[in-house]
Amino acid sequence: MSRADRIAAERRRRLVKAYEGLAGCKPGTRTWYAAAAAVLRYGEEGAKKLAPAVEARCRSTMRAYQAAFNKAARGHCKDMVEKGFFSHTSPVPGKATPRDRARRAGTTANGENIAYGTTEPQRANQMWFHSPGHFKNMFGPRFRRVGLGYHERRWTQMFGR
């Protein structure tokens, strides 16, 4: 097994452990946050692969991971890079708001977090965690669905009810 394969296997093991930590925890508790933060460290692809199995195990405590949100969030990140802006409001016609972007991806959204300046998912998560409004989007009871997108140092989380 190559070094890269061993590192990938270790990341998967940690991700499974983090998701397992969500079982039985109430959203917003320290234990839930610790597990969720570990999950976010591994980014969009790792979380997406494990979400269905984990959701079945802890249905009442975890946000449902929605692939359509990933598409809309990744698209918003790409638009921010290509059009040279950093905002929840996009100058791209038909994609002005998170709701517009979600609708184009075939779903509905009610909230969004964006971050800029890092290639590391754990750093983006730390930025959101230390902002009261972003933290509330991530861990408050308002949203039950989530998706994540990344492109060239831009991060977007989309949320829905």
Coordinates of C-alpha atoms in Angstrom, one line a residue:
M1 CA 0.0 0.0 0.0
S2 CA 1.4 3.4 -1.0
R3 CA 1.8 6.3 1.4
A4 CA -1.0 8.1 -0.3
D5 CA -3.3 5.1 0.1
R6 CA -2.4 4.8 3.8
I7 CA -3.1 8.5 4.3
A8 CA -6.5 8.2 2.5
A9 CA -7.4 5.1 4.5
E10 CA -6.6 6.9 7.8
R11 CA -8.7 9.8 6.7
R12 CA -11.6 7.5 5.9
R13 CA -11.2 5.8 9.3
R14 CA -11.3 9.2 11.1
L15 CA -14.3 10.3 9.1
V16 CA -16.2 7.1 10.0
K17 CA -15.2 7.7 13.7
A18 CA -16.4 11.3 13.5
Y19 CA -19.8 10.3 12.0
E20 CA -20.2 7.6 14.6
G21 CA -19.7 10.3 17.2
L22 CA -22.9 12.0 16.0
A23 CA -25.1 9.1 16.9
G24 CA -27.2 9.9 20.0
C25 CA -25.9 13.5 20.2
K26 CA -28.2 16.5 20.1
P27 CA -27.3 19.2 17.5
G28 CA -25.4 22.1 19.1
T29 CA -23.9 20.1 21.9
R30 CA -20.1 20.0 22.3
T31 CA -19.9 16.4 21.3
W32 CA -22.0 16.9 18.2
Y33 CA -19.8 19.9 17.2
A34 CA -16.6 18.0 17.7
A35 CA -17.8 15.2 15.5
A36 CA -19.2 17.6 12.9
A37 CA -16.0 19.6 12.8
A38 CA -14.0 16.4 12.2
V39 CA -16.4 15.5 9.4
L40 CA -15.9 18.9 7.7
R41 CA -12.1 18.5 7.9
Y42 CA -12.4 15.9 5.2
G43 CA -14.4 18.0 2.8
E44 CA -17.2 17.5 0.4
E45 CA -16.3 14.2 -1.2
G46 CA -15.5 12.3 2.0
A47 CA -18.7 13.5 3.8
K48 CA -20.8 12.7 0.7
K49 CA -19.7 9.1 0.6
L50 CA -20.6 8.3 4.2
A51 CA -23.6 10.5 4.7
P52 CA -26.4 7.9 3.6
A53 CA -25.2 5.2 6.0
V54 CA -24.7 7.7 8.9
E55 CA -28.0 9.4 8.3
A56 CA -29.9 6.1 8.7
R57 CA -28.0 5.4 11.9
C58 CA -28.7 8.8 13.5
R59 CA -31.6 10.2 11.6
S60 CA -32.8 12.6 14.2
T61 CA -29.5 14.2 15.0
M62 CA -27.7 14.8 11.7
R63 CA -28.4 17.1 8.9
A64 CA -29.2 15.4 5.6
Y65 CA -26.5 15.8 3.1
Q66 CA -27.9 17.0 -0.2
A67 CA -26.1 16.5 -3.5
A68 CA -28.0 19.3 -5.3
F69 CA -26.7 21.7 -2.7
N70 CA -23.1 20.6 -3.5
K71 CA -23.7 21.4 -7.2
A72 CA -25.1 24.9 -6.4
A73 CA -22.5 25.6 -3.8
R74 CA -19.6 24.6 -6.1
G75 CA -21.1 26.7 -8.9
H76 CA -21.3 29.7 -6.6
C77 CA -17.6 29.3 -5.7
K78 CA -16.7 29.1 -9.4
D79 CA -18.7 32.2 -10.1
M80 CA -17.0 34.1 -7.3
V81 CA -13.6 33.2 -8.8
E82 CA -14.5 33.8 -12.5
K83 CA -16.4 37.1 -11.8
G84 CA -14.0 38.4 -9.1
F85 CA -16.5 38.9 -6.3
F86 CA -17.0 37.5 -2.7
S87 CA -20.6 37.9 -1.6
H88 CA -23.8 36.0 -1.0
T89 CA -25.3 38.1 -3.8
S90 CA -24.1 37.1 -7.2
P91 CA -23.9 39.3 -10.3
V92 CA -24.6 36.3 -12.5
P93 CA -28.1 36.5 -14.0
G94 CA -30.4 33.9 -12.5
K95 CA -28.1 33.2 -9.6
A96 CA -28.4 36.3 -7.5
T97 CA -29.4 34.6 -4.2
P98 CA -28.9 31.3 -2.6
R99 CA -32.5 30.5 -3.3
D100 CA -31.9 31.2 -7.0
R101 CA -28.8 29.0 -7.1
A102 CA -30.6 26.2 -5.3
R103 CA -33.6 26.4 -7.6
R104 CA -31.3 26.1 -10.7
A105 CA -29.9 22.9 -9.1
G106 CA -33.4 21.5 -8.6
T107 CA -33.9 22.1 -4.8
T108 CA -34.7 24.9 -2.3
A109 CA -32.3 26.7 0.0
N110 CA -32.8 29.1 2.9
G111 CA -29.3 29.9 4.0
E112 CA -25.6 30.0 3.0
N113 CA -22.2 30.4 4.5
I114 CA -19.2 31.5 2.4
A115 CA -15.5 31.6 3.2
Y116 CA -12.4 32.8 1.3
G117 CA -8.7 32.4 1.5
T118 CA -7.9 28.8 2.3
T119 CA -7.5 25.5 0.6
E120 CA -8.0 23.7 3.9
P121 CA -11.5 22.6 4.8
Q122 CA -10.7 22.7 8.5
R123 CA -9.7 26.3 8.3
A124 CA -12.9 27.3 6.4
N125 CA -14.8 25.5 9.2
Q126 CA -12.9 27.4 11.9
M127 CA -13.8 30.7 10.2
W128 CA -17.5 29.8 10.2
F129 CA -17.4 28.4 13.7
H130 CA -16.0 31.6 15.2
S131 CA -18.7 33.8 13.5
P132 CA -22.0 33.7 15.4
G133 CA -24.2 34.0 12.3
H134 CA -22.3 31.3 10.5
F135 CA -22.2 29.0 13.6
K136 CA -26.0 29.4 13.9
N137 CA -26.5 28.3 10.3
M138 CA -24.3 25.2 10.9
F139 CA -25.6 24.1 14.3
G140 CA -28.9 25.8 15.0
P141 CA -32.2 24.0 14.6
R142 CA -33.4 26.1 11.7
F143 CA -31.8 23.9 8.9
R144 CA -32.0 20.2 8.4
R145 CA -30.2 19.8 5.0
V146 CA -26.7 20.9 4.0
G147 CA -24.3 20.8 1.1
L148 CA -20.7 22.0 0.5
G149 CA -18.8 23.3 -2.4
Y150 CA -15.2 24.4 -3.0
H151 CA -13.3 26.1 -5.8
E152 CA -9.9 27.8 -5.7
R153 CA -9.9 29.0 -2.1
R154 CA -13.6 29.8 -2.0
W155 CA -16.0 27.7 0.2
T156 CA -19.8 27.7 0.2
Q157 CA -22.2 25.8 2.5
M158 CA -25.8 25.8 1.5
F159 CA -28.6 25.1 4.0
G160 CA -32.3 24.2 3.7
R161 CA -35.2 23.3 5.9

